[in-house]
PDB file of C-alpha atoms in Angstrom:
ATOM      1  CA  MET A   6      88.827-104.556-148.212  1.00 50.00           C
ATOM      2  CA  ALA A   7      91.854-103.533-146.119  1.00 50.00           C
ATOM      3  CA  GLN A   8      92.932-101.080-148.818  1.00 54.00           C
ATOM      4  CA  THR A   9      89.462 -99.627-148.945  1.00 63.00           C
ATOM      5  CA  GLY A  10      89.421 -99.146-145.188  1.00 60.00           C
ATOM      6  CA  LYS A  11      92.741 -97.288-145.345  1.00 61.00           C
ATOM      7  CA  SER A  12      91.408 -95.058-148.116  1.00 71.00           C
ATOM      8  CA  ILE A  13      88.334 -94.216-146.062  1.00 69.00           C
ATOM      9  CA  LYS A  14      90.518 -93.408-143.047  1.00 67.00           C
ATOM     10  CA  ARG A  15      92.756 -91.169-145.158  1.00 70.00           C
ATOM     11  CA  ASN A  16      89.710 -89.353-146.551  1.00 68.00           C
ATOM     12  CA  LEU A  17      88.360 -88.823-143.069  1.00 66.00           C
ATOM     13  CA  ILE A  18      91.730 -87.486-141.855  1.00 68.00           C
ATOM     14  CA  SER A  19      91.951 -85.214-144.918  1.00 72.00           C
ATOM     15  CA  LYS A  20      88.450 -83.882-144.291  1.00 71.00           C
ATOM     16  CA  ALA A  21      89.294 -83.325-140.620  1.00 68.00           C
ATOM     17  CA  ASN A  22      92.451 -81.432-141.573  1.00 71.00           C
ATOM     18  CA  THR A  23      90.505 -79.327-144.061  1.00 76.00           C
ATOM     19  CA  THR A  24      87.902 -78.567-141.452  1.00 77.00           C
ATOM     20  CA  ILE A  25      90.611 -77.578-138.958  1.00 78.00           C
ATOM     21  CA  VAL A  26      92.258 -75.291-141.539  1.00 74.00           C
ATOM     22  CA  ILE A  27      88.914 -73.684-142.387  1.00 79.00           C
ATOM     23  CA  VAL A  28      88.008 -73.209-138.716  1.00 76.00           C
ATOM     24  CA  THR A  29      91.466 -71.850-137.928  1.00 81.00           C
ATOM     25  CA  ALA A  30      91.333 -69.438-140.898  1.00 78.00           C
ATOM     26  CA  GLY A  31      87.864 -68.326-139.871  1.00 77.00           C
ATOM     27  CA  ALA A  32      88.998 -67.802-136.294  1.00 77.00           C
ATOM     28  CA  CYS A  33      92.023 -65.799-137.487  1.00 80.00           C
ATOM     29  CA  PHE A  34      89.760 -63.671-139.694  1.00 78.00           C
ATOM     30  CA  VAL A  35      87.400 -63.033-136.787  1.00 78.00           C
ATOM     31  CA  VAL A  36      90.298 -62.131-134.473  1.00 78.00           C
ATOM     32  CA  VAL A  37      91.914 -59.781-137.035  1.00 79.00           C
ATOM     33  CA  PHE A  38      88.562 -58.218-137.895  1.00 78.00           C
ATOM     34  CA  SER A  39      87.784 -57.756-134.192  1.00 78.00           C
ATOM     35  CA  LEU A  40      91.174 -56.098-133.594  1.00 80.00           C
ATOM     36  CA  ILE A  41      90.747 -53.731-136.529  1.00 82.00           C
ATOM     37  CA  ALA A  42      87.165 -52.949-135.525  1.00 77.00           C
ATOM     38  CA  SER A  43      88.244 -52.360-131.924  1.00 78.00           C
ATOM     39  CA  ILE A  44      91.026 -49.985-132.987  1.00 80.00           C
ATOM     40  CA  THR A  45      88.606 -48.114-135.280  1.00 79.00           C
ATOM     41  CA  LEU A  46      85.951 -47.884-132.558  1.00 78.00           C
ATOM     42  CA  VAL A  47      88.488 -46.633-130.008  1.00 78.00           C
ATOM     43  CA  GLY A  48      89.662 -43.987-132.512  1.00 78.00           C
ATOM     44  CA  GLN A  49      86.069 -42.944-133.223  1.00 79.00           C
ATOM     45  CA  PHE A  50      85.324 -42.860-129.500  1.00 77.00           C
ATOM     46  CA  LYS A  51      88.280 -40.527-128.865  1.00 80.00           C
ATOM     47  CA  TYR A  52      87.336 -38.373-131.822  1.00 79.00           C
ATOM     48  CA  GLN A  53      83.694 -38.111-130.765  1.00 81.00           C
ATOM     49  CA  ASN A  54      84.852 -37.128-127.267  1.00 83.00           C
ATOM     50  CA  LYS A  55      86.915 -34.323-128.824  1.00 82.00           C
ATOM     51  CA  VAL A  56      83.927 -33.154-130.855  1.00 79.00           C
ATOM     52  CA  ILE A  57      81.603 -33.276-127.852  1.00 84.00           C
ATOM     53  CA  SER A  58      84.144 -31.407-125.721  1.00 84.00           C
ATOM     54  CA  ALA A  59      84.586 -28.728-128.419  1.00 80.00           C
ATOM     55  CA  LYS A  60      80.826 -28.327-128.821  1.00 82.00           C
ATOM     56  CA  ARG A  61      80.357 -28.021-125.071  1.00 85.00           C
ATOM     57  CA  GLU A  62      83.065 -25.364-124.991  1.00 84.00           C
ATOM     58  CA  ALA A  63      81.343 -23.520-127.847  1.00 81.00           C
ATOM     59  CA  ARG A  64      77.986 -23.803-126.067  1.00 85.00           C
ATOM     60  CA  ASP A  65      79.449 -22.413-122.836  1.00 88.00           C
ATOM     61  CA  THR A  66      81.060 -19.539-124.762  1.00 84.00           C
ATOM     62  CA  VAL A  67      77.746 -18.684-126.426  1.00 84.00           C
ATOM     63  CA  LYS A  68      75.981 -18.723-123.040  1.00 89.00           C
ATOM     64  CA  LYS A  69      78.603 -16.384-121.597  1.00 89.00           C
ATOM     65  CA  ASP A  70      78.290 -14.081-124.611  1.00 84.00           C
ATOM     66  CA  ILE A  71      74.510 -13.972-124.252  1.00 89.00           C
ATOM     67  CA  GLU A  72      74.811 -13.026-120.574  1.00 91.00           C
ATOM     68  CA  ALA A  73      77.487 -10.439-121.398  1.00 88.00           C
ATOM     69  CA  ALA A  74      75.233  -8.973-124.113  1.00 87.00           C
ATOM     70  CA  LYS A  75      72.343  -8.670-121.634  1.00 90.00           C
ATOM     71  CA  GLN A  76      74.577  -6.928-119.091  1.00 90.00           C
ATOM     72  CA  LEU A  77      75.970  -4.624-121.785  1.00 87.00           C
ATOM     73  CA  THR A  78      72.465  -3.701-122.931  1.00 89.00           C
ATOM     74  CA  SER A  79      71.420  -2.967-119.362  1.00 90.00           C
ATOM     75  CA  SER A  80      74.545  -0.883-118.700  1.00 89.00           C
ATOM     76  CA  TYR A  81      74.096   1.037-121.959  1.00 85.00           C
ATOM     77  CA  GLN A  82      70.483   1.860-121.163  1.00 87.00           C
ATOM     78  CA  ALA A  83      71.465   3.063-117.680  1.00 86.00           C
ATOM     79  CA  PHE A  84      74.305   5.136-119.168  1.00 84.00           C
ATOM     80  CA  THR A  85      72.119   6.878-121.737  1.00 84.00           C
ATOM     81  CA  SER A  86      68.986   7.394-119.613  1.00 85.00           C
ATOM     82  CA  THR A  87      70.488   9.676-116.950  1.00 85.00           C
ATOM     83  CA  SER A  88      68.742  12.974-116.244  1.00 85.00           C
ATOM     84  CA  GLN A  89      72.060  14.794-116.725  1.00 85.00           C
ATOM     85  CA  ASN A  90      74.877  13.873-119.092  1.00 82.00           C
ATOM     86  CA  VAL A  91      78.566  13.538-118.191  1.00 75.00           C
ATOM     87  CA  LEU A  92      79.133  17.190-119.126  1.00 74.00           C
ATOM     88  CA  GLY A  93      76.340  18.400-116.866  1.00 78.00           C
ATOM     89  CA  GLY A  94      74.041  19.200-119.792  1.00 79.00           C
ATOM     90  CA  ASP A  95      70.548  18.171-120.807  1.00 83.00           C
ATOM     91  CA  PRO A  96      70.445  14.780-122.602  1.00 83.00           C
ATOM     92  CA  ASN A  97      67.539  16.041-124.719  1.00 83.00           C
ATOM     93  CA  GLY A  98      68.905  19.545-125.315  1.00 81.00           C
ATOM     94  CA  THR A  99      70.710  21.013-128.316  1.00 73.00           C
ATOM     95  CA  GLY A 100      73.311  23.198-126.584  1.00 69.00           C
ATOM     96  CA  SER A 101      77.070  22.775-126.693  1.00 64.00           C
ATOM     97  CA  GLN A 102      77.014  20.700-123.487  1.00 70.00           C
ATOM     98  CA  ASP A 103      73.791  18.841-124.283  1.00 75.00           C
ATOM     99  CA  GLY A 104      73.123  15.418-125.757  1.00 79.00           C
ATOM    100  CA  ASP A 105      72.932  11.909-124.347  1.00 83.00           C
ATOM    101  CA  ASN A 106      76.060  10.216-123.054  1.00 83.00           C
ATOM    102  CA  ALA A 107      76.333   7.812-125.986  1.00 83.00           C
ATOM    103  CA  LYS A 108      76.465  10.708-128.481  1.00 79.00           C
ATOM    104  CA  ILE A 109      79.030  12.535-126.347  1.00 78.00           C
ATOM    105  CA  ILE A 110      81.294   9.474-126.202  1.00 77.00           C
ATOM    106  CA  LEU A 111      81.011   8.950-129.952  1.00 74.00           C
ATOM    107  CA  ASP A 112      81.875  12.605-130.504  1.00 73.00           C
ATOM    108  CA  ALA A 113      84.836  12.257-128.136  1.00 77.00           C
ATOM    109  CA  LEU A 114      86.437   9.360-129.984  1.00 79.00           C
ATOM    110  CA  PRO A 115      84.743   8.723-133.339  1.00 82.00           C
ATOM    111  CA  ALA A 116      85.164   5.386-135.074  1.00 79.00           C
ATOM    112  CA  LYS A 117      86.058   6.879-138.476  1.00 81.00           C
ATOM    113  CA  TYR A 118      88.442   9.483-139.818  1.00 82.00           C
ATOM    114  CA  ASP A 119      86.295  12.563-140.487  1.00 82.00           C
ATOM    115  CA  PHE A 120      88.333  15.747-140.874  1.00 84.00           C
ATOM    116  CA  PRO A 121      85.378  18.001-141.859  1.00 85.00           C
ATOM    117  CA  ALA A 122      83.547  16.985-138.661  1.00 83.00           C
ATOM    118  CA  MET A 123      86.676  17.668-136.603  1.00 85.00           C
ATOM    119  CA  ALA A 124      87.089  21.090-138.248  1.00 88.00           C
ATOM    120  CA  THR A 125      83.451  21.910-137.457  1.00 87.00           C
ATOM    121  CA  SER A 126      83.982  20.875-133.829  1.00 85.00           C
ATOM    122  CA  LEU A 127      87.105  23.058-133.574  1.00 90.00           C
ATOM    123  CA  GLU A 128      85.286  26.002-135.139  1.00 90.00           C
ATOM    124  CA  LYS A 129      82.507  25.672-132.580  1.00 86.00           C
ATOM    125  CA  ILE A 130      85.016  25.596-129.702  1.00 87.00           C
ATOM    126  CA  LEU A 131      86.904  28.644-130.997  1.00 90.00           C
ATOM    127  CA  SER A 132      83.741  30.638-131.758  1.00 88.00           C
ATOM    128  CA  ASN A 133      82.729  30.466-128.086  1.00 86.00           C
ATOM    129  CA  GLN A 134      85.996  32.090-126.936  1.00 88.00           C
ATOM    130  CA  SER A 135      85.558  35.565-128.536  1.00 88.00           C
ATOM    131  CA  VAL A 136      88.542  35.189-130.882  1.00 92.00           C
ATOM    132  CA  THR A 137      88.909  35.769-134.595  1.00 93.00           C
ATOM    133  CA  ILE A 138      89.543  32.525-136.432  1.00 93.00           C
ATOM    134  CA  ARG A 139      92.221  32.997-139.067  1.00 94.00           C
ATOM    135  CA  SER A 140      92.538  29.375-140.158  1.00 93.00           C
ATOM    136  CA  ILE A 141      91.864  25.754-139.251  1.00 92.00           C
ATOM    137  CA  ALA A 142      94.230  23.542-141.206  1.00 90.00           C
ATOM    138  CA  GLY A 143      94.923  19.862-141.475  1.00 84.00           C
ATOM    139  CA  THR A 144      95.066  16.975-143.906  1.00 75.00           C
ATOM    140  CA  ASP A 145      91.904  15.309-145.101  1.00 68.00           C
ATOM    141  CA  ASP A 146      93.612  11.922-145.210  1.00 65.00           C
ATOM    142  CA  VAL A 147      90.467   9.853-145.511  1.00 59.00           C
ATOM    143  CA  LEU A 148      91.797   7.760-148.428  1.00 55.00           C
ATOM    144  CA  ASN A 149      94.943   6.684-146.589  1.00 53.00           C
ATOM    145  CA  THR A 150      93.008   5.852-143.440  1.00 59.00           C
ATOM    146  CA  ALA A 151      90.302   3.842-145.197  1.00 56.00           C
ATOM    147  CA  ASN A 152      92.223   0.653-144.407  1.00 57.00           C
ATOM    148  CA  ALA A 153      92.012   1.289-140.661  1.00 58.00           C
ATOM    149  CA  SER A 154      89.316  -1.332-140.240  1.00 61.00           C
ATOM    150  CA  THR A 155      87.792  -2.776-137.116  1.00 61.00           C
ATOM    151  CA  SER A 156      89.828  -5.266-135.114  1.00 64.00           C
ATOM    152  CA  ALA A 157      89.753  -7.189-131.851  1.00 65.00           C
ATOM    153  CA  SER A 158      92.102  -4.652-130.211  1.00 74.00           C
ATOM    154  CA  PRO A 159      91.711  -1.297-132.007  1.00 76.00           C
ATOM    155  CA  GLN A 160      94.214   1.476-131.315  1.00 81.00           C
ATOM    156  CA  ALA A 161      93.617   5.230-131.361  1.00 83.00           C
ATOM    157  CA  ILE A 162      94.939   6.955-134.505  1.00 85.00           C
ATOM    158  CA  ALA A 163      96.131  10.579-134.479  1.00 87.00           C
ATOM    159  CA  MET A 164      94.444  13.342-136.514  1.00 88.00           C
ATOM    160  CA  PRO A 165      96.891  16.306-136.643  1.00 91.00           C
ATOM    161  CA  PHE A 166      95.649  19.868-137.135  1.00 92.00           C
ATOM    162  CA  LYS A 167      96.752  23.495-136.798  1.00 94.00           C
ATOM    163  CA  ILE A 168      94.676  26.522-135.793  1.00 94.00           C
ATOM    164  CA  SER A 169      95.452  30.214-135.999  1.00 95.00           C
ATOM    165  CA  VAL A 170      93.447  32.825-134.042  1.00 95.00           C
ATOM    166  CA  THR A 171      93.741  36.437-132.857  1.00 94.00           C
ATOM    167  CA  GLY A 172      92.292  38.040-129.748  1.00 93.00           C
ATOM    168  CA  ASN A 173      93.166  39.645-126.431  1.00 92.00           C
ATOM    169  CA  TYR A 174      95.120  37.844-123.739  1.00 90.00           C
ATOM    170  CA  ASP A 175      92.087  36.444-121.910  1.00 91.00           C
ATOM    171  CA  SER A 176      90.331  35.145-125.013  1.00 92.00           C
ATOM    172  CA  VAL A 177      93.506  33.503-126.352  1.00 92.00           C
ATOM    173  CA  HIS A 178      94.126  31.939-122.946  1.00 91.00           C
ATOM    174  CA  ASN A 179      90.562  30.657-122.888  1.00 92.00           C
ATOM    175  CA  VAL A 180      91.144  28.949-126.256  1.00 93.00           C
ATOM    176  CA  LEU A 181      93.855  26.787-124.693  1.00 92.00           C
ATOM    177  CA  LYS A 182      91.650  26.004-121.699  1.00 90.00           C
ATOM    178  CA  ALA A 183      88.763  25.078-124.004  1.00 89.00           C
ATOM    179  CA  LEU A 184      90.968  22.738-126.014  1.00 90.00           C
ATOM    180  CA  GLU A 185      92.237  21.059-122.851  1.00 86.00           C
ATOM    181  CA  SER A 186      88.714  20.583-121.455  1.00 80.00           C
ATOM    182  CA  SER A 187      87.193  19.439-124.768  1.00 82.00           C
ATOM    183  CA  ILE A 188      85.343  16.140-124.765  1.00 82.00           C
ATOM    184  CA  ARG A 189      87.639  15.126-127.631  1.00 84.00           C
ATOM    185  CA  PRO A 190      91.190  14.267-126.515  1.00 86.00           C
ATOM    186  CA  MET A 191      93.510  17.096-127.601  1.00 88.00           C
ATOM    187  CA  ASP A 192      97.278  16.706-127.581  1.00 91.00           C
ATOM    188  CA  ILE A 193      98.701  20.240-127.838  1.00 92.00           C
ATOM    189  CA  GLN A 194     102.250  20.085-129.211  1.00 93.00           C
ATOM    190  CA  ILE A 195     103.329  23.615-130.187  1.00 93.00           C
ATOM    191  CA  VAL A 196     101.955  27.024-129.201  1.00 94.00           C
ATOM    192  CA  SER A 197     103.313  30.167-130.920  1.00 94.00           C
ATOM    193  CA  LEU A 198     102.356  33.652-129.683  1.00 93.00           C
ATOM    194  CA  SER A 199     103.048  37.085-131.148  1.00 92.00           C
ATOM    195  CA  GLY A 200     101.709  40.655-130.797  1.00 88.00           C
ATOM    196  CA  SER A 201     100.678  42.719-127.795  1.00 85.00           C
ATOM    197  CA  GLN A 202      98.434  41.974-124.816  1.00 77.00           C
ATOM    198  CA  ALA A 203      95.591  43.807-126.505  1.00 81.00           C
ATOM    199  CA  GLU A 204      95.849  41.706-129.655  1.00 90.00           C
ATOM    200  CA  ILE A 205      97.708  38.417-129.669  1.00 92.00           C
ATOM    201  CA  SER A 206      98.124  36.108-132.628  1.00 94.00           C
ATOM    202  CA  MET A 207      98.325  32.461-131.632  1.00 94.00           C
ATOM    203  CA  GLU A 208      99.098  29.383-133.658  1.00 95.00           C
ATOM    204  CA  VAL A 209      98.499  25.965-132.119  1.00 94.00           C
ATOM    205  CA  THR A 210      99.812  22.715-133.566  1.00 94.00           C
ATOM    206  CA  ALA A 211      98.009  19.755-132.012  1.00 93.00           C
ATOM    207  CA  GLN A 212      96.286  16.470-132.739  1.00 92.00           C
ATOM    208  CA  THR A 213      93.131  14.703-131.742  1.00 90.00           C
ATOM    209  CA  TYR A 214      92.258  11.038-132.282  1.00 88.00           C
ATOM    210  CA  TYR A 215      89.788   8.561-133.660  1.00 86.00           C
ATOM    211  CA  GLN A 216      89.590   4.846-132.961  1.00 83.00           C
ATOM    212  CA  PRO A 217      88.192   2.159-135.294  1.00 81.00           C
ATOM    213  CA  GLY A 218      85.449   0.031-133.818  1.00 75.00           C
ATOM    214  CA  LYS A 219      86.030  -3.162-131.883  1.00 73.00           C
ATOM    215  CA  ASP A 220      85.291  -6.274-133.882  1.00 70.00           C
ATOM    216  CA  LEU A 221      83.211  -9.184-132.554  1.00 65.00           C
ATOM    217  CA  LYS A 222      84.347 -12.162-134.603  1.00 66.00           C
ATOM    218  CA  ILE A 223      82.828 -15.596-135.086  1.00 64.00           C
ATOM    219  CA  SER A 224      85.601 -18.133-134.802  1.00 65.00           C
ATOM    220  CA  THR A 225      85.573 -21.650-136.273  1.00 68.00           C
ATOM    221  CA  LYS A 226      87.363 -24.497-134.532  1.00 64.00           C
ATOM    222  CA  ILE A 227      88.266 -27.594-136.547  1.00 67.00           C
ATOM    223  CA  VAL A 228      88.304 -30.908-134.719  1.00 60.00           C
ATOM    224  CA  GLN A 229      90.132 -33.510-136.785  1.00 63.00           C
ATOM    225  CA  SER A 230      90.923 -37.177-136.313  1.00 56.00           C
ATOM    226  CA  GLY A 231      92.571 -38.974-139.204  1.00 53.00           C
ATOM    227  CA  LYS A 232      90.629 -38.205-142.354  1.00 50.00           C
ATOM    228  CA  THR A 233      87.488 -37.132-140.514  1.00 48.00           C
ATOM    229  CA  THR A 234      86.955 -33.439-139.852  1.00 50.00           C
ATOM    230  CA  THR A 235      84.237 -31.634-137.935  1.00 48.00           C
ATOM    231  CA  LYS A 236      83.858 -27.857-137.707  1.00 49.00           C
ATOM    232  CA  THR A 237      82.482 -26.330-134.524  1.00 46.00           C
ATOM    233  CA  THR A 238      81.479 -22.647-134.706  1.00 46.00           C
ATOM    234  CA  ALA A 239      80.904 -20.342-131.757  1.00 44.00           C
ATOM    235  CA  LYS A 240      80.670 -16.617-131.131  1.00 45.00           C
ATOM    236  CA  VAL A 241      83.673 -15.433-129.197  1.00 42.00           C
ATOM    237  CA  ALA A 242      83.603 -12.001-127.569  1.00 42.00           C
ATOM    238  CA  GLN A 243      87.052 -10.496-127.990  1.00 44.00           C
TER     239      GLN A 243
END
């Protein structure tokens, strides 16, 4: 009976030890799981804050762009609806000084390389000065300038040309004045004169410009945390 009592006691102690081991292991598992879960949740919390912050920034940028677009539309309408254009002409007329302001500005600094249009403009300027046009020369370099695409900060690109005219002193002088006062920017580089006051031959080497359009890009911002990636897209006026 004594031996049996000892065996029962040992069994009870063994069961108690097993229970303690199981409880301890379970507690360790819960603690480790809680730590890992806490670290993961903290990481997700930080990441979600980054995403929310980026989306708020994108939202604010879009709101600013919308307001800027409204102001630009209003300013454009006011600029083109004047009763007299910037040259003092009729916005609805067809004369050399007529046309709305938007058309005049586009003619002043076109967005594309167009040598034939420039030659036509020069011919019109020269024809109004009572001179004989001998030649209007230049390089139709449209193929080499095809890569001048739009960008966030476009730069003016030169379009060189050379004209040759004959006329009296006043008419030749008026040609230079007309080029200087043209709505298109004219950079006169060389002027060569020959002949008498009654008939002067003049050659002018100069250049005008065109400027590719300004690009309004849509930028994409990537917010990344570990292996998780979120893309936030917003219109950015540059």
